[in-house]
């Protein structure tokens, strides 16, 4: 809390009497303001403690969140996929995907139908007046009105804006500009026909944009036929309108990139890397918290100074609770009973370390490792270690938790201290004003006495000369 000086501005006095009133009042006020100085020092200490507890809360939250991640089903259900030839067949797997190997042979890729028109002079050429009707698969036909003034570019834009299931582009070659129509989606189910109906006087006009595979007289040329993807997965033939095969296996999506001459193996495995990463994040968060507590509660004999939180009951209590979590062996349904069995050890300095080899070995007993970390038993012993740490963090950080209560208490003490400083400053201002008034009066009186003394001295001197 910022405060004004205990001794305010003092006017110049003592000219007549010779008294150094400024110095006298300043020294008196320095004594009077000692209680205010004590309050200011207390505020500084309270702010330091509040800041340290705030950092303790932040580190506790980080530890709690890291432990919570290791009790998440999403983490333990996580899978990853790989392919022996990802340029031909790639795959992604969702959480909970069935773990296993899939043999994939690709005999054909899905393709989208494309047709193109005759060549016109340029994209500014007009085609005629009437209607273009697009029929995609079994969907309802979409009719698009074309004006006589519409250029090739205008026709393209109207088709693309109509959401007819095809996209239109202009292709320029040596012969001129051609309109090309391509199905938005691959597969035979998305093959389309185009019917151009000319209502103006032009010939053939919009009829030149007609395409029907059953009509050999269609003016437009088929550049690419609609085709379905064909693959064999674990000996089962699959046909798909898309090159992305979703749902062929639970949680697995296979993308066909090109045809293959031999089977490609797609493997779905448990995502042990994600678990390892989560373990390392927790260990880092735990060490950060415990190292901070150790530093803040330590006494430094050389400098004879103590950490900001030395002797703080809340901090010491949290440290004890953290250690206690590790002291109770797990008695739930798992072959692992202690963290050390899976490569997580506590050193002499109280920090954790991870033996990556041991942890990797423990991954081969994934169900037991999961229980050791996230079991939710009714007693401390039947709760997984990460469940314990998560719940401890929740308790400490709750609205009625010790860390929150400690923060609220410090804020209340700072508020009271601020009020006390304000009240003390008011009293000091009153005291300073009173002292100034008293010493100014004394200064005036002594000046008068000095003047009287000078006058009497002059008179006595005069009398002695006349005698």
Coordinates of C-alpha atoms in Angstrom, one line a residue, residues 173-423:
X173 CA -6.3 -24.7 -75.1
X174 CA -5.0 -24.1 -78.6
X175 CA -8.5 -24.3 -80.0
X176 CA -10.1 -21.8 -77.6
X177 CA -12.0 -21.8 -74.3
X178 CA -14.0 -24.8 -73.2
X179 CA -16.5 -25.3 -70.4
X180 CA -15.6 -28.3 -68.2
X181 CA -18.0 -29.9 -65.6
X182 CA -16.7 -32.1 -62.8
X183 CA -18.8 -33.9 -60.2
X184 CA -18.1 -32.6 -56.7
X185 CA -17.9 -36.2 -55.4
X186 CA -16.3 -39.3 -56.7
X187 CA -18.0 -42.6 -57.5
X188 CA -20.6 -44.0 -59.9
X189 CA -23.4 -42.8 -57.6
X190 CA -22.4 -39.2 -58.4
X191 CA -22.4 -39.5 -62.2
X192 CA -24.4 -36.8 -63.8
X193 CA -26.2 -35.8 -67.0
X194 CA -26.6 -32.3 -68.5
X195 CA -29.6 -31.1 -70.5
X196 CA -29.2 -27.9 -72.4
X197 CA -32.5 -26.4 -73.7
X198 CA -32.2 -23.4 -76.1
X199 CA -35.1 -21.0 -76.1
X200 CA -33.6 -18.3 -78.2
X201 CA -32.8 -18.2 -81.9
X202 CA -29.2 -19.5 -81.6
X203 CA -28.3 -22.9 -82.9
X204 CA -27.3 -25.1 -81.3
X205 CA -27.0 -22.7 -78.4
X206 CA -27.3 -24.3 -75.0
X207 CA -28.0 -27.6 -76.6
X208 CA -24.3 -27.8 -77.2
X209 CA -23.8 -28.3 -73.4
X210 CA -25.9 -31.5 -73.3
X211 CA -24.4 -34.7 -72.0
X212 CA -26.1 -38.0 -71.7
X213 CA -24.0 -41.3 -71.7
X214 CA -27.0 -43.1 -73.2
X215 CA -27.2 -40.7 -76.1
X216 CA -24.3 -41.0 -78.6
X217 CA -25.3 -37.7 -80.1
X218 CA -24.3 -35.7 -76.9
X219 CA -22.2 -32.7 -77.8
X220 CA -20.0 -32.7 -74.7
X221 CA -17.1 -35.1 -74.5
X222 CA -16.5 -37.5 -71.5
X223 CA -13.0 -36.9 -70.2
X224 CA -13.2 -39.0 -67.1
X225 CA -15.8 -41.6 -66.2
X226 CA -17.2 -41.8 -62.7
X227 CA -15.7 -44.9 -60.9
X228 CA -15.9 -46.5 -57.5
X229 CA -12.9 -47.5 -55.4
X230 CA -12.2 -51.2 -55.1
X231 CA -10.1 -52.8 -52.4
X232 CA -9.7 -56.0 -50.5
X233 CA -9.3 -55.7 -46.7
X234 CA -8.4 -58.9 -44.8
X235 CA -9.8 -60.9 -47.7
X236 CA -13.1 -59.0 -47.9
X237 CA -13.9 -57.1 -51.1
X238 CA -14.9 -53.5 -50.6
X239 CA -16.5 -51.1 -53.0
X240 CA -16.8 -47.4 -52.2
X241 CA -17.8 -44.2 -54.0
X242 CA -15.0 -42.5 -52.1
X243 CA -11.3 -43.2 -51.7
X244 CA -11.7 -42.6 -47.9
X245 CA -13.1 -45.7 -46.3
X246 CA -14.8 -44.9 -43.0
X247 CA -16.3 -47.6 -40.8
X248 CA -14.8 -50.6 -42.5
X249 CA -13.4 -51.3 -39.1
X250 CA -14.4 -49.8 -35.7
X251 CA -12.6 -46.4 -35.3
X252 CA -10.4 -46.9 -38.4
X253 CA -10.4 -44.7 -41.5
X254 CA -8.4 -45.9 -44.5
X255 CA -7.5 -43.6 -47.3
X256 CA -6.6 -45.1 -50.7
X257 CA -3.9 -43.2 -52.5
X258 CA -3.1 -45.4 -55.5
X259 CA -3.5 -49.0 -56.7
X260 CA -1.2 -51.6 -55.3
X261 CA 0.4 -54.8 -56.7
X262 CA 0.8 -56.4 -53.3
X263 CA -1.0 -56.1 -49.9
X264 CA -0.2 -53.1 -47.7
X265 CA -0.4 -53.7 -43.9
X266 CA -2.1 -51.2 -41.8
X267 CA -1.5 -51.6 -38.1
X268 CA -3.6 -50.1 -35.2
X269 CA -1.8 -50.1 -31.9
X270 CA -2.4 -48.6 -28.4
X271 CA -0.9 -45.2 -28.2
X272 CA 1.8 -45.8 -25.6
X273 CA 3.7 -42.7 -26.7
X274 CA 0.8 -40.5 -25.5
X275 CA 0.9 -42.3 -22.1
X276 CA 4.6 -41.9 -21.8
X277 CA 4.3 -38.2 -22.6
X278 CA 1.6 -37.8 -20.0
X279 CA 3.7 -39.5 -17.3
X280 CA 6.7 -37.2 -18.1
X281 CA 4.5 -34.2 -17.9
X282 CA 3.2 -35.3 -14.5
X283 CA 6.7 -36.0 -13.2
X284 CA 7.8 -32.5 -14.3
X285 CA 4.8 -30.9 -12.7
X286 CA 5.3 -32.8 -9.4
X287 CA 9.0 -31.9 -9.3
X288 CA 8.2 -28.2 -10.0
X289 CA 5.8 -28.1 -7.1
X290 CA 7.9 -30.0 -4.6
X291 CA 11.1 -28.1 -5.5
X292 CA 9.2 -24.8 -5.1
X293 CA 7.9 -25.8 -1.6
X294 CA 11.4 -26.9 -0.6
X295 CA 12.9 -23.5 -1.7
X296 CA 10.2 -21.4 -0.1
X297 CA 10.4 -23.2 3.3
X298 CA 14.2 -23.5 3.5
X299 CA 16.4 -21.6 6.0
X300 CA 19.7 -20.3 4.6
X301 CA 22.2 -20.4 7.4
X302 CA 24.8 -18.3 5.5
X303 CA 22.6 -15.4 4.9
X304 CA 20.5 -16.2 8.0
X305 CA 17.3 -15.7 6.0
X306 CA 14.3 -17.9 5.7
X307 CA 12.2 -18.7 2.7
X308 CA 8.9 -16.7 2.3
X309 CA 6.8 -19.7 3.3
X310 CA 9.0 -21.1 6.1
X311 CA 6.7 -22.2 8.9
X312 CA 3.6 -21.6 6.8
X313 CA 1.2 -24.2 8.0
X314 CA -0.7 -24.5 4.7
X315 CA 2.5 -25.0 2.7
X316 CA 4.0 -27.5 5.1
X317 CA 0.7 -29.3 5.2
X318 CA 0.5 -29.7 1.4
X319 CA 4.1 -31.0 1.4
X320 CA 3.2 -33.7 3.9
X321 CA 0.0 -34.6 2.0
X322 CA 1.9 -35.0 -1.3
X323 CA 4.4 -37.3 0.4
X324 CA 1.6 -39.3 2.0
X325 CA 0.0 -40.0 -1.3
X326 CA 3.1 -42.0 -2.2
X327 CA 3.4 -43.8 1.1
X328 CA 0.3 -46.1 0.7
X329 CA 0.8 -49.0 -1.7
X330 CA -1.9 -49.7 -4.2
X331 CA -4.1 -52.7 -3.2
X332 CA -6.5 -52.7 -6.2
X333 CA -6.8 -55.1 -9.1
X334 CA -3.3 -54.8 -10.6
X335 CA 0.0 -56.7 -10.5
X336 CA 1.7 -53.3 -9.8
X337 CA 1.5 -52.0 -6.3
X338 CA 4.0 -49.1 -6.3
X339 CA 5.1 -46.5 -8.8
X340 CA 8.7 -47.7 -8.6
X341 CA 7.6 -51.0 -10.2
X342 CA 6.7 -49.0 -13.4
X343 CA 9.8 -46.9 -13.4
X344 CA 8.7 -43.8 -11.4
X345 CA 11.0 -43.4 -8.4
X346 CA 11.6 -40.8 -5.7
X347 CA 15.1 -39.6 -5.1
X348 CA 16.8 -38.5 -1.9
X349 CA 16.0 -34.9 -2.7
X350 CA 12.3 -35.7 -2.9
X351 CA 11.9 -35.3 -6.7
X352 CA 10.6 -38.0 -9.1
X353 CA 12.6 -39.6 -12.0
X354 CA 11.4 -41.9 -14.8
X355 CA 13.1 -45.0 -15.9
X356 CA 12.0 -45.1 -19.5
X357 CA 13.0 -48.8 -20.0
X358 CA 10.9 -49.9 -17.0
X359 CA 8.0 -47.7 -18.1
X360 CA 8.1 -49.2 -21.6
X361 CA 8.1 -52.7 -20.1
X362 CA 5.1 -51.8 -18.0
X363 CA 3.2 -50.8 -21.1
X364 CA 3.0 -54.4 -22.1
X365 CA 0.7 -54.8 -19.1
X366 CA -1.4 -51.8 -20.1
X367 CA -4.5 -52.8 -18.1
X368 CA -2.5 -53.2 -14.9
X369 CA -0.7 -49.9 -15.5
X370 CA -4.0 -48.2 -16.1
X371 CA -5.4 -49.5 -12.8
X372 CA -2.3 -48.4 -10.9
X373 CA -2.8 -44.9 -12.2
X374 CA -6.5 -44.3 -12.4
X375 CA -8.4 -46.8 -10.3
X376 CA -11.3 -45.1 -8.5
X377 CA -11.6 -47.1 -5.3
X378 CA -13.5 -46.3 -2.1
X379 CA -10.4 -46.1 0.0
X380 CA -7.0 -44.5 -0.4
X381 CA -5.3 -47.8 -0.9
X382 CA -7.7 -48.9 -3.7
X383 CA -7.4 -45.5 -5.5
X384 CA -4.8 -45.2 -8.3
X385 CA -1.9 -42.9 -7.6
X386 CA -3.0 -40.3 -10.2
X387 CA -6.5 -40.4 -8.9
X388 CA -5.1 -39.6 -5.5
X389 CA -3.0 -36.7 -6.8
X390 CA -5.9 -35.3 -8.8
X391 CA -8.3 -35.4 -5.8
X392 CA -5.7 -33.9 -3.5
X393 CA -5.3 -31.0 -6.0
X394 CA -9.0 -30.6 -6.2
X395 CA -9.3 -30.5 -2.4
X396 CA -6.5 -27.9 -2.0
X397 CA -7.8 -25.6 -4.7
X398 CA -11.5 -25.9 -3.8
X399 CA -13.4 -22.7 -2.6
X400 CA -13.0 -24.0 0.9
X401 CA -9.6 -25.6 0.3
X402 CA -6.6 -24.7 2.3
X403 CA -4.8 -22.8 -0.5
X404 CA -7.9 -20.8 -1.3
X405 CA -8.6 -20.2 2.4
X406 CA -5.0 -19.0 2.9
X407 CA -5.2 -16.6 0.0
X408 CA -8.5 -15.2 1.3
X409 CA -7.0 -14.8 4.8
X410 CA -3.9 -12.9 3.4
X411 CA -6.1 -10.6 1.4
X412 CA -8.2 -9.9 4.4
X413 CA -5.1 -9.1 6.5
X414 CA -3.8 -6.8 3.7
X415 CA -7.1 -5.0 3.7
X416 CA -7.0 -4.5 7.5
X417 CA -3.4 -3.4 7.2
X418 CA -4.3 -0.8 4.6
X419 CA -7.1 0.6 6.8
X420 CA -4.7 0.7 9.8
X421 CA -2.1 2.6 7.7
X422 CA -4.7 5.1 6.6
X423 CA -5.9 5.7 10.1

